[in-house]
Coordinates of C-alpha atoms and ligand atoms in Angstrom, one line a residue:
X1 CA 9.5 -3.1 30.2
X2 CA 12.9 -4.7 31.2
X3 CA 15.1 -1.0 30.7
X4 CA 12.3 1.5 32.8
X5 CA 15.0 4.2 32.1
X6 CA 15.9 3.8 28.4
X7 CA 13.4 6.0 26.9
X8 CA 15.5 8.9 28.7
X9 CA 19.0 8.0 27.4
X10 CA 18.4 6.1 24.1
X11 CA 17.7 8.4 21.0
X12 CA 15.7 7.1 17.8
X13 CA 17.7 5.3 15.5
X14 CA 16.6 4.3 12.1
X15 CA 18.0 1.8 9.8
X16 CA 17.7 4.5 6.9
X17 CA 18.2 4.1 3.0
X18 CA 20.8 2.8 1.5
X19 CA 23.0 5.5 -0.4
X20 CA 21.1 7.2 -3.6
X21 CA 24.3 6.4 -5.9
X22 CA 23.8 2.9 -4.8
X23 CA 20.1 2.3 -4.8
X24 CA 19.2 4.0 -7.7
X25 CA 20.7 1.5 -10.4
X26 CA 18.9 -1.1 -9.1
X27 CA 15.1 -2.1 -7.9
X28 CA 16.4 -3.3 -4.8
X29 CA 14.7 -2.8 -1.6
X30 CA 16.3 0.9 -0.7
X31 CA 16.1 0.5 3.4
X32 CA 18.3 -1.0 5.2
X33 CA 18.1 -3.0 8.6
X34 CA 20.1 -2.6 12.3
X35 CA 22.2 -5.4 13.8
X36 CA 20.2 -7.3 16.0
X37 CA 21.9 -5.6 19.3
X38 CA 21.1 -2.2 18.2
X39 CA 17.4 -3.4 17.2
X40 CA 16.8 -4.5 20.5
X41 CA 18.6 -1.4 22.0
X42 CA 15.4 0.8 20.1
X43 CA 12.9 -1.8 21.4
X44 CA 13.8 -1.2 24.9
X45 CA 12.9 2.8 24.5
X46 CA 9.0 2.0 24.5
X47 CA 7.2 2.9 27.7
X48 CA 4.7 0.6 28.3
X49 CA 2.2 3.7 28.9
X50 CA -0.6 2.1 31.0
X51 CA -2.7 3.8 28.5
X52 CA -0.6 2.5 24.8
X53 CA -2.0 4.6 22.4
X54 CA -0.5 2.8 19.9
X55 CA -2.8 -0.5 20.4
X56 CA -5.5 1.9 19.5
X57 CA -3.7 3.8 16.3
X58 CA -2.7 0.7 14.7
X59 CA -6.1 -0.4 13.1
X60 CA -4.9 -4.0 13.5
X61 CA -4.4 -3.4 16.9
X62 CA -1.0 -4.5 17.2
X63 CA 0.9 -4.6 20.6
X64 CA 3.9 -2.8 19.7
X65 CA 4.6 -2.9 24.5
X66 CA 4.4 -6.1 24.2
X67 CA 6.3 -7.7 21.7
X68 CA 8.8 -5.1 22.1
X69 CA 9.7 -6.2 25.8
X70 CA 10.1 -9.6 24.2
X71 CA 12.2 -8.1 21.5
X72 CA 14.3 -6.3 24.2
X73 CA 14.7 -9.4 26.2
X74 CA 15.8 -11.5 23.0
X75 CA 12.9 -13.6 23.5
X76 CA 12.4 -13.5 19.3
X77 CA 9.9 -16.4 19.2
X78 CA 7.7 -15.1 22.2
X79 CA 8.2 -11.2 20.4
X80 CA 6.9 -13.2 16.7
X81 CA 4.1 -15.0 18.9
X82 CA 2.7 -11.8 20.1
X83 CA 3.2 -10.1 16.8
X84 CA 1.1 -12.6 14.9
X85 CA -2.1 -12.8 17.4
X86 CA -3.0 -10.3 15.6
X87 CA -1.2 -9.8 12.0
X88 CA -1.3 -11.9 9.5
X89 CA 1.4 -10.8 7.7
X90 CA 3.6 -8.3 9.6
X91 CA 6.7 -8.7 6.8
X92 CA 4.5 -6.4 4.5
X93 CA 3.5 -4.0 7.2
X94 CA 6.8 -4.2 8.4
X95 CA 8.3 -2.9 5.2
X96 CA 5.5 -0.4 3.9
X97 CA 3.6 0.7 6.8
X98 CA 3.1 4.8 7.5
X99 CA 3.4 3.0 11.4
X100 CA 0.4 4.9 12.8
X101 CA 1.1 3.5 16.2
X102 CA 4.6 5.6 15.7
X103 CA 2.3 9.2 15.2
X104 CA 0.4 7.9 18.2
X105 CA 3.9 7.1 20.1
X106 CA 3.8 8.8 23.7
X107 CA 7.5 9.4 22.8
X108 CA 6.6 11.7 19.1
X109 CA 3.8 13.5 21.0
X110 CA 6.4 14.8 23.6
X111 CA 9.7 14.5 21.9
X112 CA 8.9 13.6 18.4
X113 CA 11.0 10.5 18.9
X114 CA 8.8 7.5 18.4
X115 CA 9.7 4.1 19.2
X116 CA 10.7 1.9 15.9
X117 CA 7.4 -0.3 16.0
X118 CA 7.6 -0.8 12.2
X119 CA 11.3 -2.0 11.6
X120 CA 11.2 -3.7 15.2
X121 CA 8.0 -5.4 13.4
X122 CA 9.7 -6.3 10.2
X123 CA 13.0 -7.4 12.6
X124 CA 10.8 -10.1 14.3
X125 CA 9.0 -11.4 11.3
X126 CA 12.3 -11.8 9.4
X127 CA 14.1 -13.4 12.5
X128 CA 11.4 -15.9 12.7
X129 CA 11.6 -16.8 9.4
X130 CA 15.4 -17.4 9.6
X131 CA 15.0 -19.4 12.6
X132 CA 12.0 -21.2 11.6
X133 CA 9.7 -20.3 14.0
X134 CA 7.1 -19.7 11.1
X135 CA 5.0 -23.0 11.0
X136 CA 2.5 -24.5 8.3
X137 CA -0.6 -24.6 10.7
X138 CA -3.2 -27.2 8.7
X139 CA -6.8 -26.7 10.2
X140 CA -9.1 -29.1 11.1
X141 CA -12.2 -28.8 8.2
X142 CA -15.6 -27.7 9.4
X143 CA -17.4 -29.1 6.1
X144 CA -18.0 -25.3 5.0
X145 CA -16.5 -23.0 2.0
X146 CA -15.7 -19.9 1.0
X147 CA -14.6 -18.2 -1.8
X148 CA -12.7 -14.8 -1.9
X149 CA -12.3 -12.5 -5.2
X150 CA -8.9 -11.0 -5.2
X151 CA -5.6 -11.8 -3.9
X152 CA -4.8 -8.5 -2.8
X153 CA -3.9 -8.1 0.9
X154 CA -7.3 -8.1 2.1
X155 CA -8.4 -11.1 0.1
X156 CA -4.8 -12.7 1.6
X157 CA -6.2 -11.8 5.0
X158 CA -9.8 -12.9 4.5
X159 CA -8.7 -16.4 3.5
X160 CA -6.3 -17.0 6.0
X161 CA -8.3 -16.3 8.9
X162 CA -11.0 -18.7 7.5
X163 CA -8.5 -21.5 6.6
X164 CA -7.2 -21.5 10.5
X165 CA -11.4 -21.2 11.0
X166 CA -11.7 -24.6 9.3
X167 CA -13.0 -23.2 6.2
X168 CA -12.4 -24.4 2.8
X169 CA -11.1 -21.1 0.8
X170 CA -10.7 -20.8 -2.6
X171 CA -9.5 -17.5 -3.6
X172 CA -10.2 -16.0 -7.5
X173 CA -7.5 -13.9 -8.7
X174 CA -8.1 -11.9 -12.3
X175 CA -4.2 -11.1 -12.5
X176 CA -1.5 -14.5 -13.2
X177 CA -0.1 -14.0 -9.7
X178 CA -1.7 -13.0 -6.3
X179 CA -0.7 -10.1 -3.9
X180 CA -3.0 -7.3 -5.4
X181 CA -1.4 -3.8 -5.3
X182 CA 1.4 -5.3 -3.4
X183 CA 2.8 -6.8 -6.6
X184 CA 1.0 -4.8 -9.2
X185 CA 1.4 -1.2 -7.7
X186 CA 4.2 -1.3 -4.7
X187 CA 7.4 -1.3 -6.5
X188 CA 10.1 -3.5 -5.9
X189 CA 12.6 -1.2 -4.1
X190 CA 10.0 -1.0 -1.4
X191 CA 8.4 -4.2 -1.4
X192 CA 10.5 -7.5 -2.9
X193 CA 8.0 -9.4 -4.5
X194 CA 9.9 -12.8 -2.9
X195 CA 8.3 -11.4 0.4
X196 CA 5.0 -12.1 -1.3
X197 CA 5.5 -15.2 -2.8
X198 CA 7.1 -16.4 0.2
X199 CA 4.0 -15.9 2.4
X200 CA 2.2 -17.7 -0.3
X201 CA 3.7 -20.6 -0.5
X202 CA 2.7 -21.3 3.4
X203 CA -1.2 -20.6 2.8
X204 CA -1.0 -23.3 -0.4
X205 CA 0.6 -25.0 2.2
X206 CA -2.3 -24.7 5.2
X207 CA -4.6 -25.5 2.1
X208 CA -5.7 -22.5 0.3
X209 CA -6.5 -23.0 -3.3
X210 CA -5.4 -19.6 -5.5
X211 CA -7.2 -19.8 -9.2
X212 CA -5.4 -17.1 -11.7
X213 CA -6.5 -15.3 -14.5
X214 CA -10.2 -15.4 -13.0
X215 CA -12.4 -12.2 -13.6
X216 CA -15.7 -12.4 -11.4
X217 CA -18.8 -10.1 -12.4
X218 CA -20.4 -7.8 -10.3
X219 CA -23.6 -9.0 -11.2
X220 CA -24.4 -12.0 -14.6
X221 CA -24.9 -8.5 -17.0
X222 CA -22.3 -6.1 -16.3
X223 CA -18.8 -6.9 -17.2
X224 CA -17.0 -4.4 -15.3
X225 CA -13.2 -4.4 -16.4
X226 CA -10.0 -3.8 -14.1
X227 CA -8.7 -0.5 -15.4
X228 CA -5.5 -0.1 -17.5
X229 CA -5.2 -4.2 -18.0
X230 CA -6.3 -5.9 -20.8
X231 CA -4.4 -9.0 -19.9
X232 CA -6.8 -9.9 -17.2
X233 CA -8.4 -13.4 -17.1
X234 CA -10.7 -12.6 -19.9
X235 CA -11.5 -16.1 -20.7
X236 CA -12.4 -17.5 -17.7
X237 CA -15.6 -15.5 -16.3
X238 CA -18.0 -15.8 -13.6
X239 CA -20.6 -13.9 -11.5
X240 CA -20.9 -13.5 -7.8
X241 CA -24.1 -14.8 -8.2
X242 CA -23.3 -18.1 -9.3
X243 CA -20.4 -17.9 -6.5
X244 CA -23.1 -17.4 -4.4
X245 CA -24.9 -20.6 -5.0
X246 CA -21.9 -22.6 -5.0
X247 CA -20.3 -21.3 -2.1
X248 CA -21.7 -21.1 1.6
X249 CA -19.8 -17.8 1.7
X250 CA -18.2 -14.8 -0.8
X251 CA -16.2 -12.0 0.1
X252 CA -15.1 -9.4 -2.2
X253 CA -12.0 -7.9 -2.0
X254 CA -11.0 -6.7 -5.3
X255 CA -9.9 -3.2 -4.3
X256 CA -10.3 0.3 -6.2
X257 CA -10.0 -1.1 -9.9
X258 CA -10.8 2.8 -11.5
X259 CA -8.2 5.4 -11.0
X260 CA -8.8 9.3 -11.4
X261 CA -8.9 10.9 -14.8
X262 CA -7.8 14.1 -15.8
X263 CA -10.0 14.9 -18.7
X264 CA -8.7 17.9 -20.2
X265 CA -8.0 19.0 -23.7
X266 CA -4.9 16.5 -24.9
X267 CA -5.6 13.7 -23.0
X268 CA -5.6 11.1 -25.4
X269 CA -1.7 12.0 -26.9
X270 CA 0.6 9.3 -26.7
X271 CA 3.1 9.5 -23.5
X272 CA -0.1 10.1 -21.2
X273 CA -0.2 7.5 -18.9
X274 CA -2.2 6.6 -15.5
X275 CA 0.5 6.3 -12.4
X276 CA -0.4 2.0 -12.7
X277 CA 0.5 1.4 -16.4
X278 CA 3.8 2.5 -15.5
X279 CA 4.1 0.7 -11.9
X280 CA 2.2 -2.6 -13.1
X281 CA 4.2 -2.9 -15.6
X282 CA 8.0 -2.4 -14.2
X283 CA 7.3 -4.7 -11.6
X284 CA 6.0 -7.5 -14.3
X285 CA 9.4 -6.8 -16.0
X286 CA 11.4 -7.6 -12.7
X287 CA 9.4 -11.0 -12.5
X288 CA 10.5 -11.6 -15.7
X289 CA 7.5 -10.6 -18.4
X290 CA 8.0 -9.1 -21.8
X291 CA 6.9 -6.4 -23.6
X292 CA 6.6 -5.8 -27.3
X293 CA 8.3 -2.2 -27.7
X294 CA 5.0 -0.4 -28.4
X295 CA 3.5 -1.5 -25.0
X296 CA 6.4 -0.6 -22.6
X297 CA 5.8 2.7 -20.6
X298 CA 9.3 3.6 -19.8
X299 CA 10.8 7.1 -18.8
X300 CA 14.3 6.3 -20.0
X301 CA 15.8 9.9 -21.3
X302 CA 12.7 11.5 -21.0
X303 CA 11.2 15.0 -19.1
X304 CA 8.8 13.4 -16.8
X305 CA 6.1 14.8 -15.1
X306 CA 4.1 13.3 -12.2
X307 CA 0.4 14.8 -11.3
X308 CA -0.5 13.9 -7.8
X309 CA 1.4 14.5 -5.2
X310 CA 0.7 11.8 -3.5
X311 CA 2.8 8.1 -2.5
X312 CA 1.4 6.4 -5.4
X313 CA 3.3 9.8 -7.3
X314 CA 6.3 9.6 -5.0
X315 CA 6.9 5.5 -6.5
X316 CA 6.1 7.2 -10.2
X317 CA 9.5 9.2 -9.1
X318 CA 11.4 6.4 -7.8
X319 CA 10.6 4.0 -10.9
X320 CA 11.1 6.8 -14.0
X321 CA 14.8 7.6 -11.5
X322 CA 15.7 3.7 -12.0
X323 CA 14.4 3.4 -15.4
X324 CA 17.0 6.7 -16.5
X325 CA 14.9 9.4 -17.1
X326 CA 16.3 12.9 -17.9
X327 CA 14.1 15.2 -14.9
X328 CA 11.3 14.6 -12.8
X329 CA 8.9 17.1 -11.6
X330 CA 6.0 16.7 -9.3
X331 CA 2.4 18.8 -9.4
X332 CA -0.2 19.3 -6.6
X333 CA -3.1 20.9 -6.6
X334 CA -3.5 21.6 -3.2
X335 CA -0.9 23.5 -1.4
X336 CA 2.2 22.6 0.1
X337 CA 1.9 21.0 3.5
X338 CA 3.4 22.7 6.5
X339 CA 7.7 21.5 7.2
X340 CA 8.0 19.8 10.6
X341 CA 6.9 17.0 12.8
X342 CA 3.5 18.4 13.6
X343 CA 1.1 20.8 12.7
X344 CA -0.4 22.5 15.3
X345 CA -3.9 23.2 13.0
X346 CA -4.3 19.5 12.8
X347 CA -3.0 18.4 16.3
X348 CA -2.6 14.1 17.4
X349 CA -5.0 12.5 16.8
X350 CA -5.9 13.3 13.3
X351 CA -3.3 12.0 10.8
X352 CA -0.1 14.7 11.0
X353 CA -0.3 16.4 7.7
X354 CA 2.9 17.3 7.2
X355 CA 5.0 17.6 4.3
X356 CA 6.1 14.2 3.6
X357 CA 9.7 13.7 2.0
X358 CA 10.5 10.0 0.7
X359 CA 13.0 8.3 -0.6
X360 CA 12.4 8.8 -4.2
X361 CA 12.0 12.3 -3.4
X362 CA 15.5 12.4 -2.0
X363 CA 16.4 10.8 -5.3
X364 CA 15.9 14.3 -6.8
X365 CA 12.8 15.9 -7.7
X366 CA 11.4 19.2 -8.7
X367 CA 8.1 19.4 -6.2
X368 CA 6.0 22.0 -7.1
X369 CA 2.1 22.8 -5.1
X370 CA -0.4 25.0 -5.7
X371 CA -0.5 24.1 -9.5
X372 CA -3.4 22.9 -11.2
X373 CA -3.2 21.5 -15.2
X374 CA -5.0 23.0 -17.9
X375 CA -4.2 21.2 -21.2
X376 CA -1.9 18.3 -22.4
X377 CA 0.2 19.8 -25.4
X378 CA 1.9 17.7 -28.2
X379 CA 3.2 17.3 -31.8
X380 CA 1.9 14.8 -34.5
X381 CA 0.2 13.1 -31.4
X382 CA 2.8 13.4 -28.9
X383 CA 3.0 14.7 -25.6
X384 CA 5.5 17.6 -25.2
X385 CA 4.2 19.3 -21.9
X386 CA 1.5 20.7 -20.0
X387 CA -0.3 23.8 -19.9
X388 CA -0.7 24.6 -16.7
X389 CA -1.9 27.5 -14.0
X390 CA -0.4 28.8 -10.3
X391 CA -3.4 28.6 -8.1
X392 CA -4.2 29.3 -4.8
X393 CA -7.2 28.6 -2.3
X394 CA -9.4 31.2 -0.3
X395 CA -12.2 30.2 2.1
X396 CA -15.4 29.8 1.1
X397 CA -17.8 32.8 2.2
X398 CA -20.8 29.8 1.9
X399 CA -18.8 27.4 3.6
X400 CA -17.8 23.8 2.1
X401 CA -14.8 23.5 -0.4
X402 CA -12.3 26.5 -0.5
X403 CA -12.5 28.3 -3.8
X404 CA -9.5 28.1 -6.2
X405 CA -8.1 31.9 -7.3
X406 CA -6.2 31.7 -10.5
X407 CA -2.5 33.5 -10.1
X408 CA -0.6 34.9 -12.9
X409 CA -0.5 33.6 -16.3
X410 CA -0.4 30.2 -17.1
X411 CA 2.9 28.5 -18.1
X412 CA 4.3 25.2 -19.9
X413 CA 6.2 22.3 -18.0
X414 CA 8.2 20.4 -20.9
X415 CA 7.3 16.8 -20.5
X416 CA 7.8 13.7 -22.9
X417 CA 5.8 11.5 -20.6
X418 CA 2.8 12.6 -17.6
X419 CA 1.9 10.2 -15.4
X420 CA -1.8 10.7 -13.8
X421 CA -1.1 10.0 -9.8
X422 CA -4.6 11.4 -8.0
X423 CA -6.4 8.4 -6.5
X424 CA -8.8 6.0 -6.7
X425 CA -12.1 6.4 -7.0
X426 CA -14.4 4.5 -4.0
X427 CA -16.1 1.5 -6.2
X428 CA -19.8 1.3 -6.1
X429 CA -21.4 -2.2 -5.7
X430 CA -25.1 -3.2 -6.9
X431 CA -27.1 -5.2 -3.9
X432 CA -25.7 -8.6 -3.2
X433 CA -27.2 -12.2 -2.1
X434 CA -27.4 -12.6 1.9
X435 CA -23.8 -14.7 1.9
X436 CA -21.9 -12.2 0.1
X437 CA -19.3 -10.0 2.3
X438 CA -16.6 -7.1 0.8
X439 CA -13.4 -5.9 2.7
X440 CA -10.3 -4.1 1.7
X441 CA -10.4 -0.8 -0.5
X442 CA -13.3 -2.6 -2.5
X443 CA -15.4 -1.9 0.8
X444 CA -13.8 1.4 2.3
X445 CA -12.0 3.3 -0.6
X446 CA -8.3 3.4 -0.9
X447 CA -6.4 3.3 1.6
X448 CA -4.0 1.3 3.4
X449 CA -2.4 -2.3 3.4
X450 CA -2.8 -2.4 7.6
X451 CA -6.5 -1.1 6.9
X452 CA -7.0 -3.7 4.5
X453 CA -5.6 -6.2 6.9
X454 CA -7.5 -5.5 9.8
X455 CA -10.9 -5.4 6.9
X456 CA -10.0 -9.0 6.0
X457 CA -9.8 -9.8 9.4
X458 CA -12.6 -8.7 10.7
X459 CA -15.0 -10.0 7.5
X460 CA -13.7 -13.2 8.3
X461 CA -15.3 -12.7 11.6
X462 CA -18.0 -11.7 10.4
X463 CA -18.4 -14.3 7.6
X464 CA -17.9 -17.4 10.9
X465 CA -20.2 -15.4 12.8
X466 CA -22.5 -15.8 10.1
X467 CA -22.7 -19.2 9.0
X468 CA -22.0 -20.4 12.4
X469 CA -25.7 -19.5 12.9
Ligands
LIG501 C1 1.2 2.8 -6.1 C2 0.6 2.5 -4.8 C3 1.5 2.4 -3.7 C4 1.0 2.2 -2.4 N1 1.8 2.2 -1.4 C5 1.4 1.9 -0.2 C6 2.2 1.8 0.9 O1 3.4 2.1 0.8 N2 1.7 1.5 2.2 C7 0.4 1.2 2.3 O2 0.0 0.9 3.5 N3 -0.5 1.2 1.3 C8 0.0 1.6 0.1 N4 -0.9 1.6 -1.0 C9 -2.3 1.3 -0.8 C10 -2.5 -0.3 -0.7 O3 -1.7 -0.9 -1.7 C11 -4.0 -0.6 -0.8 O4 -4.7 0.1 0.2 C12 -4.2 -2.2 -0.6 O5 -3.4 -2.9 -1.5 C13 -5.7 -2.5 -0.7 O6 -5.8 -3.9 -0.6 P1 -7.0 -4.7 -1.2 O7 -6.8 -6.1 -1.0 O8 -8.3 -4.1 -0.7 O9 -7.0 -4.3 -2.8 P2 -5.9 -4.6 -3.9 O10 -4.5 -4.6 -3.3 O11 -6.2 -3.6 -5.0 O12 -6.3 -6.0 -4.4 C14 -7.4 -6.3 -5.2 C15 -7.2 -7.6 -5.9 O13 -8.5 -7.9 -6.5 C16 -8.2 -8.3 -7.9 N5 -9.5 -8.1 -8.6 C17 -10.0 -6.9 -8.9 N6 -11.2 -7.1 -9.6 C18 -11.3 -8.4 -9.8 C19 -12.3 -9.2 -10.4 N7 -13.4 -8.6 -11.0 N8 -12.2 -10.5 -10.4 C20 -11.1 -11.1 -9.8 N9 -10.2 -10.4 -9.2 C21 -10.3 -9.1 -9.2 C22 -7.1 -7.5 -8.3 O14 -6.4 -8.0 -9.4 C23 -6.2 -7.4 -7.1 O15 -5.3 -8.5 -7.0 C24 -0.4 1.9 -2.3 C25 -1.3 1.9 -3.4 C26 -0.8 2.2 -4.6 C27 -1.7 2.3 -5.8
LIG502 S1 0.9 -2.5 11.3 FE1 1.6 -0.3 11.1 S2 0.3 0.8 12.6 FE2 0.2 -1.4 13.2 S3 1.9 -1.7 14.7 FE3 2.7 -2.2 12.6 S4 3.7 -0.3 11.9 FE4 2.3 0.2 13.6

């Protein structure tokens, strides 16, 4: 803690967006970054509480005192060294955390000013990039292998920690290209897909073999398929029993394939789409794929309307904005969340739930809550809206959920094209051989890329720990 009295004079800054006239034409990423002066000015504003709070939020366990004392002092290489004991890959979490060492901040509990721990993170990743402090690091090989199905960020994670273990990985990917929902769900104005392929050059690099177009079986008779993509590596299958046999170790990491349906009257009209097809797919355009003219999902000129009001809806927004649509609303069943930094029903430590604004919301957006849908309507098999109803919630006299109290009549949104944002649901596994391990979503549910991080990590812990026996 080089400045003990900084916290007290130095306010937040953030980098922010760039400006909506600007960002929207483009898939560019939208925030910006400080000069490296004024990045280490916000560095020198944490605390180092004797009790960091933040170690414990972040479920990587990241140092955010630490390696922002180095940041502060300009020690960039010591700051990246400290950064990367214990993430793999901070230039994703650095771009697209929620930061919940920042909620956990002694600084937002009293003044709602966190420190920056997520752009100082992405800061030091990036500066040691430029400088070339990032390093192939080739193991030494214990005579063991592993193979990990999916490429997603916990898959990423898993097989790095068990190359530098002296492992030999070989990771199965279904998709042409690795990175999971990172590259197939994450669009491009928040995450540059470079980032991605950047990071995976060094782990071919250290000596980790990527396979594409690879589809592994939950078991040699189901054929379970990845929703909403029939271009996955149909041809080449195999099941995690085999793996098994040939492998000293599996680990599955191939996230929440199924999303949530919305199976009322209409769904099958053309312009329904699930929140994916539309994300997948913009972000294989940007890398350069095409699409006959029947197969794109595109919102250009058209009434949108978004179902989930959720992140994965908030990207819906941002993507139909940059693709030209003529309006976008947003729908959510469950009522608006309470405006300001905290909510004093749901006090630190749980997770502030608090009504979240983002950047493609500041893009312009009608956001509605309380609304639940009651029929997809169209003409000669097109969508042209949605019935829906005003709702609200009363508690339940018996307890458990609260129960849903229709209000008014029900009305029509006008929508050409609907896409279905409400979540993933948790994938269910049948019993595996002895050597087989799962992390990431695939293992926990949706969630987050830090929680799928720290998953990976600790498998791959697991996974030593166990053949080390
Ligand atoms: C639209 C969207 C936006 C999001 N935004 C954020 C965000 O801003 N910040 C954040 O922290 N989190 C975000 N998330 C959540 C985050 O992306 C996930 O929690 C994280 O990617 C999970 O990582 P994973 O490796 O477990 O699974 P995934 O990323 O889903 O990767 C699974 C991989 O396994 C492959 N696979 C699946 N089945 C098979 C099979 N049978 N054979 C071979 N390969 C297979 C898939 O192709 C995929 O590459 C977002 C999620 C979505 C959908
Ligand atoms: S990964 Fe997320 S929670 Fe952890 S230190 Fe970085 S921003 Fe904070």
């Amino acid at each position: 803690m080089g400045n003990p009295k900084a916290f007290l004079t130095i306010g937040r800054k953030e980098a922010g967006y760039r400006p909506i006239h600007d960002r929207i034409h483009d898939f560019g990423e939208v925030e910006q970054t400080l000069n490296s002066n004024d990045r280490r000015t916000q560095a020198s504003r944490c605390m180092d509480c004797g009790v960091p709070f933040c170690h414990w939020a972040c479920p990587l366990g990241n140092k955010p005192p630490e390696w922002n004392d180095a940041l502060y002092k300009g020690d960039w290489e010591l700051a990246y060294k400290l950064l990367t004991a214990t993430n793999d890959f901070p230039e994703f979490t650095g771009r697209i955390c929620p930061a919940l060492c920042e909620k956990a901040c002694i600084l937002n509990l009293t003044e709602h000013e966190p420190t920056t721990n997520r752009e100082d993170e992405c800061a030091i990743i990036e500066h040691a990039f430029q400088e070339d402090f990032v390093k192939v690091r080739i193991p030494s090989r214990n005579g063991k292998t592993a193979v990990v199905i999916g490429a997603g960020p916990a898959g990423l994670s898993t097989a790095t920690q068990l190359n530098q273990k002296g492992y030999k990985v070989t990771v199965l990917e279904a998709r042409e290209n690795a990175g999971g929902l990172l590259r197939y769900g994450i669009p491009n104005f928040k995450l540059n897909k470079e980032i991605i392929n950047r990071r995976l050059r060094l782990l071919e690099e250290e000596g980790i073999e990527f396979k594409y177009g690879v589809h592994v079986l939950e078991s040699d008779k189901s054929d379970t398929n990845i929703q909403n993509d029939p271009t996955l590596g149909k041809d080449k299958k195999v099941s995690i029993q085999e793996l098994a046999k040939k492998y000293d170790a599996v680990v599955l990491c191939t996230g929440t394939p199924t999303a949530r349906d919305l199976k009322i009257p209409g769904r099958e009209l053309n312009g329904v789409h699930f929140a994916l097809e539309l994300l997948s797919q913009q972000n294989r355009v940007l890398a350069g794929m095409e699409f006959k003219k029947g197969e794109l999902v595109n919102a250009k000129d058209k009434n949108v309307l978004v179902i989930g009001g959720g992140d994965t809806g908030s990207d819906c927004i941002g993507t139909a904005h940059r693709q030209g649509c003529k309006s976008v609303t947003q729908i959510e069943i469950m009522p608006k969340p309470p405006v300001g930094p905290e909510d004093p029903k749901n006090p630190w430590p749980n997770w502030p739930r608090t009504l979240k604004t983002t950047s493609s919301h500041e893009e312009g957006c009608t956001r509605r809550w309380n609304i639940n849908s009651l029929e997809f309507l169209g003409k000669d098999g097109k969508l042209t809206g949605v019935k829906v109803q005003e709702i609200d919630w009363k508690p339940n006299p018996e307890g458990g959920r609260p129960l849903m109290i229709e209000k008014g009549k029900p009305e029509i949104i006008k929508a050409d094209i609907v896409f279905l944002a409400m979540g993933f649901l948790r994938p269910e596994h049948p019993e595996f051989p002895e050597n087989v391990f799962i992390a990431g979503d695939a293992a926990n549910g949706a969630s987050l890329v830090v929680r799928a991080l720290a998953s990976g990590r600790k498998i791959a812990a697991e996974v030593d720990k166990y053949l080390s026996k």
